[in-house]
Amino acid sequence: MTGFAFFNPETQTTALQVAAGLAVLFLPYSILGPFVGVFIDRWSRRQILVIAPFVRGVLLLGAAALVATEAPDAAFYAAALGVLAVNRFFLAALGASLPHVVPADRLLAANAVTPTSGTVATFLGVGVGFLLREIFGAGPGGVALLLVTSGVVFGLSALIARTMERSLLGPSYDSERSQARQEVRNVLVGLIEGARHLAQHRVAAATMGAMAAHRFLYGMATALGIILYRYYFTNGDAEAALKGIGVVVATSGVGYFLAVFLTPWATARFTLERWVPMALAAAGVLAGVLVTPFQVWGLPVAGFVLGIAGQSVKICADTTVQRDVEDVYLGRAFSIYDMLFNGMYVLAAGLSAAILPANGKSYLAVAIIAVGYLVSALIYRLVTRRLAVGSPPPTSAAPR
């Protein structure tokens, strides 16, 4: 879907169009986030993992029909919005479910394996998609066949989720919990309550902030890379640009995969509160050094570095939220998490649209990315060090 939006040979792609496309693809995550939390804390999370993939599969079949019939782009984006909106429920349910199946002292290892394995599988899917695109063709018919394939696989994942017992993943019963209808009318109040609860668990809040900073800077790097490959490196050849971005995606996937093994070892050796700023600082220094020459080889290596650093920070953020936040607040906490995770990404693309030249070569953008990572590392370290010498953090109430 990204290739169809940004690397269509029949259309020109500008930084503003990239920002608009990313907004369409990611804003549903932020807009629906508060409402998702209300239901994640009330509905059977196992049922969400069963129903959401099935709905996504149906929507992708509809998107395939739209592409095959060469319907207007607006209709295609509407279908994409539907797919991503449903995905919000799926991912939030996964995040809130993990403490129900993993002991609290194993959450870090579980967060290194579970979401990262999903990310790596996504990167593998991108690779398979490139291969199928060569077989099916790059035209509307080929894109439609790819969407049908994705829809079928989503349906199969729903069958896997059905093998779990319905109440296995929570939420925990709370006799004082209000009705969902009332909560929907008070979403803002719920978000404020979730934010206040997070404020009482400041290591989790600080790590979530580090993750948000990474997503903002990673969003800038994404927009920069798309425009550089579309025009600076390939002189407007959409197919060559898509293949170049594919290499960056592949190296990023390797980085994500290595973070599975590196993060548990690093946090055991250095502690979580030290590893997060180390990862951010390394990302800032290496991204600046690798991208500044504006050579084709630099972006895949930078993608590898940002893959390791970003996934390391995300694993730590997932762990601190699940470890420190009480189960009855997990849905709302992960809603705030998702709003930051995707909203910062889109906001960064908007900033990129304002500063990137037509060919993408911008020393200013690289400087913002490099310095931003370093400043984020420094702020996080100062905050967590102050907490370490102050009062002890609240005890975990996450269920084993």
Coordinates of C-alpha atoms in Angstrom, one line a residue:
M1 CA 0.0 0.0 0.0
T2 CA 2.9 2.3 0.7
G3 CA 4.4 1.5 -2.7
F4 CA 1.1 2.3 -4.4
A5 CA 0.9 5.6 -2.6
F6 CA 4.5 6.9 -2.9
F7 CA 6.1 5.1 -5.8
N8 CA 3.4 5.1 -8.5
P9 CA 5.2 5.8 -11.8
E10 CA 2.2 7.7 -13.1
T11 CA 2.3 10.4 -10.3
Q12 CA 4.9 12.8 -8.9
T13 CA 5.7 12.6 -5.2
T14 CA 6.5 15.7 -3.1
A15 CA 7.4 16.0 0.5
L16 CA 4.0 17.5 1.1
Q17 CA 2.3 14.5 -0.6
V18 CA 4.5 12.1 1.5
A19 CA 3.3 13.9 4.7
A20 CA -0.3 13.7 3.5
G21 CA 0.0 10.0 2.7
L22 CA 1.6 9.2 6.0
A23 CA -1.2 11.1 7.8
V24 CA -3.8 9.0 6.0
L25 CA -2.0 5.8 6.9
F26 CA -1.2 6.6 10.5
L27 CA -3.6 9.1 11.9
P28 CA -6.3 6.5 12.6
Y29 CA -4.0 5.1 15.2
S30 CA -3.9 8.4 17.1
I31 CA -7.6 9.4 16.5
L32 CA -9.0 6.1 17.6
G33 CA -6.5 5.5 20.4
P34 CA -8.6 7.0 23.3
F35 CA -11.7 5.1 22.3
V36 CA -9.8 1.8 21.8
G37 CA -8.6 1.9 25.4
V38 CA -12.2 2.0 26.7
F39 CA -13.1 -1.2 25.0
I40 CA -9.8 -3.0 25.5
D41 CA -10.4 -2.7 29.2
R42 CA -13.9 -4.2 28.9
W43 CA -14.1 -6.6 25.9
S44 CA -12.6 -10.0 25.7
R45 CA -9.1 -9.4 24.3
R46 CA -9.0 -12.9 22.8
Q47 CA -12.2 -12.0 20.9
I48 CA -10.6 -8.9 19.5
L49 CA -7.7 -11.0 18.2
V50 CA -10.2 -13.2 16.5
I51 CA -12.6 -10.6 15.0
A52 CA -10.2 -7.8 14.0
P53 CA -8.1 -9.9 11.5
F54 CA -11.2 -11.2 9.9
V55 CA -12.6 -7.7 9.4
R56 CA -9.3 -6.5 8.0
G57 CA -9.3 -9.3 5.5
V58 CA -12.7 -8.4 4.3
L59 CA -11.7 -4.7 4.0
L60 CA -8.5 -5.7 2.0
L61 CA -10.6 -7.7 -0.4
G62 CA -12.7 -4.5 -0.9
A63 CA -9.5 -2.5 -1.4
A64 CA -8.4 -5.0 -4.0
A65 CA -11.7 -4.6 -5.9
L66 CA -11.2 -0.8 -5.9
V67 CA -7.7 -1.0 -7.2
A68 CA -8.6 -3.6 -9.9
T69 CA -11.4 -1.3 -11.1
E70 CA -9.2 1.7 -11.0
A71 CA -11.5 3.6 -8.6
P72 CA -10.4 7.1 -7.4
D73 CA -7.5 7.2 -5.0
A74 CA -9.8 8.6 -2.3
A75 CA -11.8 5.4 -2.3
F76 CA -8.6 3.4 -1.9
Y77 CA -7.4 5.5 1.0
A78 CA -10.8 5.2 2.7
A79 CA -10.4 1.4 2.6
A80 CA -6.8 1.8 3.9
L81 CA -8.1 3.9 6.8
G82 CA -10.6 1.1 7.6
V83 CA -7.9 -1.5 7.7
L84 CA -5.7 0.6 9.9
A85 CA -8.5 1.6 12.2
V86 CA -9.3 -2.1 12.9
N87 CA -5.6 -2.7 13.4
R88 CA -5.7 -0.3 16.3
F89 CA -7.9 -2.7 18.3
F90 CA -5.7 -5.6 17.4
L91 CA -2.3 -4.1 18.5
A92 CA -3.7 -2.5 21.6
A93 CA -5.2 -5.8 22.6
L94 CA -1.9 -7.6 22.1
G95 CA -0.1 -5.1 24.3
A96 CA -2.6 -5.3 27.1
S97 CA -2.7 -9.1 27.0
L98 CA 0.9 -9.9 27.5
P99 CA 1.0 -9.6 31.3
H100 CA -1.7 -12.2 31.5
V101 CA 0.4 -14.9 29.9
V102 CA 3.9 -13.9 31.0
P103 CA 5.3 -13.6 34.6
A104 CA 6.2 -10.0 35.5
D105 CA 9.9 -10.8 35.8
R106 CA 9.9 -12.1 32.2
L107 CA 8.1 -9.2 30.6
L108 CA 11.3 -7.7 29.2
A109 CA 12.2 -10.9 27.4
A110 CA 8.6 -11.3 26.2
N111 CA 8.6 -7.8 24.8
A112 CA 11.9 -8.5 23.1
V113 CA 10.4 -11.6 21.4
T114 CA 6.7 -10.9 20.8
P115 CA 6.3 -7.5 19.1
T116 CA 9.7 -7.8 17.5
S117 CA 8.8 -11.1 15.9
G118 CA 5.7 -9.4 14.5
T119 CA 7.9 -6.6 13.1
V120 CA 10.3 -9.1 11.6
A121 CA 7.4 -11.0 10.1
T122 CA 6.2 -7.8 8.6
F123 CA 9.6 -7.1 7.0
L124 CA 9.6 -10.7 5.6
G125 CA 6.1 -9.9 4.3
V126 CA 7.5 -6.9 2.5
G127 CA 10.1 -9.1 0.9
V128 CA 7.5 -11.6 -0.2
G129 CA 5.5 -8.7 -1.5
F130 CA 8.4 -7.5 -3.7
L131 CA 8.7 -11.0 -5.1
L132 CA 5.0 -11.3 -5.8
R133 CA 5.0 -7.8 -7.3
E134 CA 7.5 -9.1 -9.9
I135 CA 5.2 -12.0 -10.6
F136 CA 1.9 -10.2 -10.6
G137 CA 3.1 -7.0 -12.1
A138 CA 3.2 -3.4 -10.8
G139 CA -0.1 -2.4 -12.4
P140 CA -3.6 -2.2 -10.7
G141 CA -4.2 -6.0 -11.3
G142 CA -0.9 -6.9 -9.6
V143 CA -1.6 -4.6 -6.6
A144 CA -5.1 -6.1 -6.3
L145 CA -3.7 -9.6 -6.2
L146 CA -1.3 -8.6 -3.4
L147 CA -4.1 -7.2 -1.4
V148 CA -6.2 -10.3 -1.9
T149 CA -3.2 -12.4 -0.6
S150 CA -2.9 -10.2 2.4
G151 CA -6.6 -10.5 3.1
V152 CA -6.5 -14.3 3.1
V153 CA -3.5 -14.4 5.5
F154 CA -5.3 -12.0 7.9
G155 CA -8.2 -14.4 7.9
L156 CA -5.9 -17.3 8.7
S157 CA -4.5 -15.4 11.7
A158 CA -8.1 -15.1 13.1
L159 CA -8.3 -19.0 13.1
I160 CA -5.0 -19.1 15.1
A161 CA -6.4 -16.7 17.7
R162 CA -9.5 -18.9 18.1
T163 CA -7.4 -21.7 19.7
M164 CA -7.1 -19.6 22.9
E165 CA -9.6 -19.8 25.7
R166 CA -11.9 -16.7 25.6
S167 CA -11.0 -15.3 29.0
L168 CA -7.3 -16.1 28.9
L169 CA -6.1 -12.5 28.0
G170 CA -8.4 -10.5 30.3
P171 CA -9.3 -7.9 31.2
S172 CA -9.5 -8.6 34.9
Y173 CA -12.9 -8.3 36.4
D174 CA -13.7 -5.0 38.1
S175 CA -17.2 -4.7 39.7
E176 CA -16.8 -1.0 40.0
R177 CA -16.0 -0.5 36.3
S178 CA -18.6 1.7 34.5
Q179 CA -20.4 0.8 31.4
A180 CA -18.6 1.3 28.0
R181 CA -21.3 3.6 26.8
Q182 CA -20.7 6.0 29.7
E183 CA -17.0 5.7 29.2
V184 CA -17.2 6.6 25.5
R185 CA -18.9 9.9 26.6
N186 CA -16.0 10.5 29.0
V187 CA -13.1 9.5 26.9
L188 CA -11.2 12.7 27.8
V189 CA -11.7 12.0 31.5
G190 CA -10.3 8.5 30.9
L191 CA -7.3 9.8 29.1
I192 CA -6.6 12.3 31.9
E193 CA -6.9 9.4 34.5
G194 CA -4.5 7.3 32.5
A195 CA -2.1 10.2 32.2
R196 CA -2.2 10.8 35.9
H197 CA -1.6 7.1 36.6
L198 CA 1.4 7.2 34.2
A199 CA 2.7 10.2 36.0
Q200 CA 2.8 8.2 39.2
H201 CA 5.1 5.7 37.4
R202 CA 7.6 8.0 36.0
V203 CA 10.1 5.6 34.6
A204 CA 7.3 4.2 32.4
A205 CA 6.3 7.8 31.5
A206 CA 9.9 8.8 30.7
T207 CA 10.5 5.7 28.6
M208 CA 7.3 6.3 26.7
G209 CA 8.6 9.9 26.1
A210 CA 11.9 8.5 24.7
M211 CA 9.9 6.3 22.4
A212 CA 7.8 9.3 21.2
A213 CA 11.0 11.2 20.5
H214 CA 12.4 8.3 18.5
R215 CA 9.2 8.1 16.4
F216 CA 9.3 11.8 15.6
L217 CA 12.9 11.6 14.5
Y218 CA 12.3 8.3 12.7
G219 CA 9.3 9.9 10.9
M220 CA 11.6 12.7 9.6
A221 CA 14.1 10.1 8.5
T222 CA 11.3 8.2 6.6
A223 CA 10.2 11.3 4.7
L224 CA 13.8 12.2 3.9
G225 CA 14.6 8.7 2.6
I226 CA 11.5 8.5 0.4
I227 CA 12.2 11.8 -1.3
L228 CA 16.0 11.1 -1.6
Y229 CA 15.3 7.7 -3.3
R230 CA 12.5 9.0 -5.4
Y231 CA 14.5 11.9 -6.9
Y232 CA 18.1 12.5 -5.7
F233 CA 19.4 8.9 -6.0
T234 CA 17.2 7.7 -9.0
N235 CA 16.3 10.8 -11.0
G236 CA 12.6 10.1 -10.7
D237 CA 12.7 6.4 -11.6
A238 CA 9.8 5.1 -9.4
E239 CA 10.7 1.4 -9.7
A240 CA 14.4 2.0 -8.9
A241 CA 13.3 4.2 -5.9
L242 CA 11.0 1.5 -4.6
K243 CA 13.8 -1.1 -4.8
G244 CA 16.2 1.2 -3.0
I245 CA 13.7 1.8 -0.2
G246 CA 13.2 -2.0 -0.1
V247 CA 16.9 -2.4 0.7
V248 CA 16.5 0.1 3.6
V249 CA 13.5 -1.7 4.9
A250 CA 15.4 -5.0 4.8
T251 CA 18.4 -3.6 6.7
S252 CA 16.0 -2.0 9.2
G253 CA 14.4 -5.4 9.7
V254 CA 17.7 -7.0 10.4
G255 CA 18.2 -4.3 13.1
Y256 CA 14.8 -5.0 14.6
F257 CA 15.6 -8.7 14.7
L258 CA 19.0 -8.2 16.4
A259 CA 17.3 -5.9 19.0
V260 CA 15.5 -9.1 20.2
F261 CA 18.8 -10.5 21.5
L262 CA 20.7 -7.3 22.2
T263 CA 18.1 -5.6 24.5
P264 CA 17.7 -8.2 27.2
W265 CA 21.5 -8.6 27.4
A266 CA 22.1 -4.9 27.4
T267 CA 19.4 -4.1 30.0
A268 CA 20.8 -6.9 32.3
R269 CA 24.3 -5.5 32.0
F270 CA 23.6 -1.7 32.0
T271 CA 20.0 -1.5 33.4
L272 CA 17.0 -0.4 31.3
E273 CA 17.4 3.3 32.5
R274 CA 21.0 3.4 31.0
W275 CA 20.3 1.3 27.8
V276 CA 17.6 3.6 26.5
P277 CA 19.8 6.8 26.4
M278 CA 22.7 4.7 25.1
A279 CA 20.6 3.5 22.2
L280 CA 19.3 7.0 21.5
A281 CA 22.7 8.6 21.5
A282 CA 24.2 5.9 19.3
A283 CA 21.3 6.5 16.8
G284 CA 22.0 10.2 16.7
V285 CA 25.7 10.0 16.2
L286 CA 25.7 7.2 13.6
A287 CA 22.7 8.5 11.7
G288 CA 24.4 11.9 11.3
V289 CA 27.7 10.3 10.2
L290 CA 26.0 7.9 7.7
V291 CA 23.5 10.1 6.1
T292 CA 25.4 13.4 5.8
P293 CA 27.5 12.3 2.7
F294 CA 24.1 11.6 0.9
Q295 CA 25.4 8.4 -0.7
V296 CA 23.2 5.5 -1.6
W297 CA 25.1 3.1 0.7
G298 CA 24.6 5.4 3.8
L299 CA 20.8 5.0 4.1
P300 CA 20.6 1.2 4.4
V301 CA 23.3 1.3 7.1
A302 CA 21.5 4.1 8.9
G303 CA 18.3 2.1 8.6
F304 CA 20.0 -0.8 10.3
V305 CA 21.2 1.4 13.1
L306 CA 17.8 3.1 13.6
G307 CA 16.2 -0.3 13.5
I308 CA 18.3 -1.6 16.4
A309 CA 18.0 1.6 18.5
G310 CA 14.3 2.2 17.8
Q311 CA 13.2 -1.3 18.6
S312 CA 15.4 -1.4 21.7
V313 CA 13.6 1.7 23.0
K314 CA 10.2 0.3 22.1
I315 CA 10.9 -3.0 23.9
C316 CA 11.9 -1.0 27.0
A317 CA 8.9 1.3 26.7
D318 CA 6.5 -1.7 26.4
T319 CA 8.1 -3.4 29.3
T320 CA 7.9 -0.4 31.7
V321 CA 4.3 0.2 30.9
Q322 CA 3.3 -3.4 31.3
R323 CA 5.4 -3.8 34.5
D324 CA 4.4 -0.6 36.3
V325 CA 0.9 0.2 35.2
E326 CA -2.1 -1.5 36.9
D327 CA -4.1 -3.8 34.6
V328 CA -7.3 -1.8 34.8
Y329 CA -5.4 1.2 33.3
L330 CA -3.4 -0.8 30.7
G331 CA -5.9 -0.2 27.9
R332 CA -5.8 3.6 28.4
A333 CA -2.1 3.6 28.9
F334 CA -1.5 1.9 25.6
S335 CA -4.0 4.2 24.0
I336 CA -1.8 7.1 25.1
Y337 CA 1.2 5.1 23.9
D338 CA -0.3 4.6 20.5
M339 CA -1.3 8.3 20.1
L340 CA 2.3 9.2 20.7
F341 CA 3.7 6.4 18.6
N342 CA 1.8 7.4 15.5
G343 CA 1.0 11.0 16.1
M344 CA 4.7 12.0 16.5
Y345 CA 5.5 10.1 13.3
V346 CA 2.9 12.1 11.3
L347 CA 3.9 15.3 12.9
A348 CA 7.5 14.7 11.9
A349 CA 6.4 14.1 8.3
G350 CA 4.6 17.5 8.4
L351 CA 7.8 19.2 9.5
S352 CA 9.7 17.4 6.8
A353 CA 7.3 18.8 4.2
A354 CA 8.1 22.3 5.3
I355 CA 11.9 22.0 5.2
L356 CA 12.8 19.3 2.6
P357 CA 13.8 20.6 -0.9
A358 CA 12.3 18.9 -4.0
N359 CA 15.2 16.4 -4.3
G360 CA 15.3 15.7 -0.6
K361 CA 18.9 16.7 0.0
S362 CA 18.8 18.6 3.3
Y363 CA 21.6 19.0 5.8
L364 CA 19.2 20.8 8.1
A365 CA 16.9 17.7 8.3
V366 CA 19.9 15.4 9.0
A367 CA 21.1 17.8 11.7
I368 CA 17.7 17.9 13.4
I369 CA 17.6 14.1 13.4
A370 CA 21.1 13.7 14.8
V371 CA 20.9 16.4 17.4
G372 CA 17.3 15.4 18.4
Y373 CA 18.4 11.9 19.3
L374 CA 21.3 13.2 21.4
V375 CA 19.1 15.7 23.2
S376 CA 16.4 13.0 23.9
A377 CA 19.1 10.7 25.3
L378 CA 20.3 13.5 27.6
I379 CA 16.9 14.5 28.9
Y380 CA 15.9 10.8 29.5
R381 CA 19.1 10.2 31.5
L382 CA 18.6 13.3 33.6
V383 CA 15.0 12.4 34.4
T384 CA 15.7 8.8 35.3
R385 CA 18.8 9.7 37.3
R386 CA 16.8 12.2 39.4
L387 CA 14.2 9.5 40.0
A388 CA 16.9 7.0 41.1
V389 CA 18.2 9.3 43.8
G390 CA 14.7 10.3 44.9
S391 CA 11.8 8.3 46.2
P392 CA 11.5 4.7 45.0
P393 CA 9.0 3.9 42.2
P394 CA 5.6 2.5 42.9
T395 CA 5.4 -1.3 43.2
S396 CA 4.1 -3.2 40.2
A397 CA 0.5 -4.3 40.3
A398 CA 0.6 -6.2 37.0
P399 CA -0.9 -9.7 37.3
R400 CA 1.4 -12.7 37.0

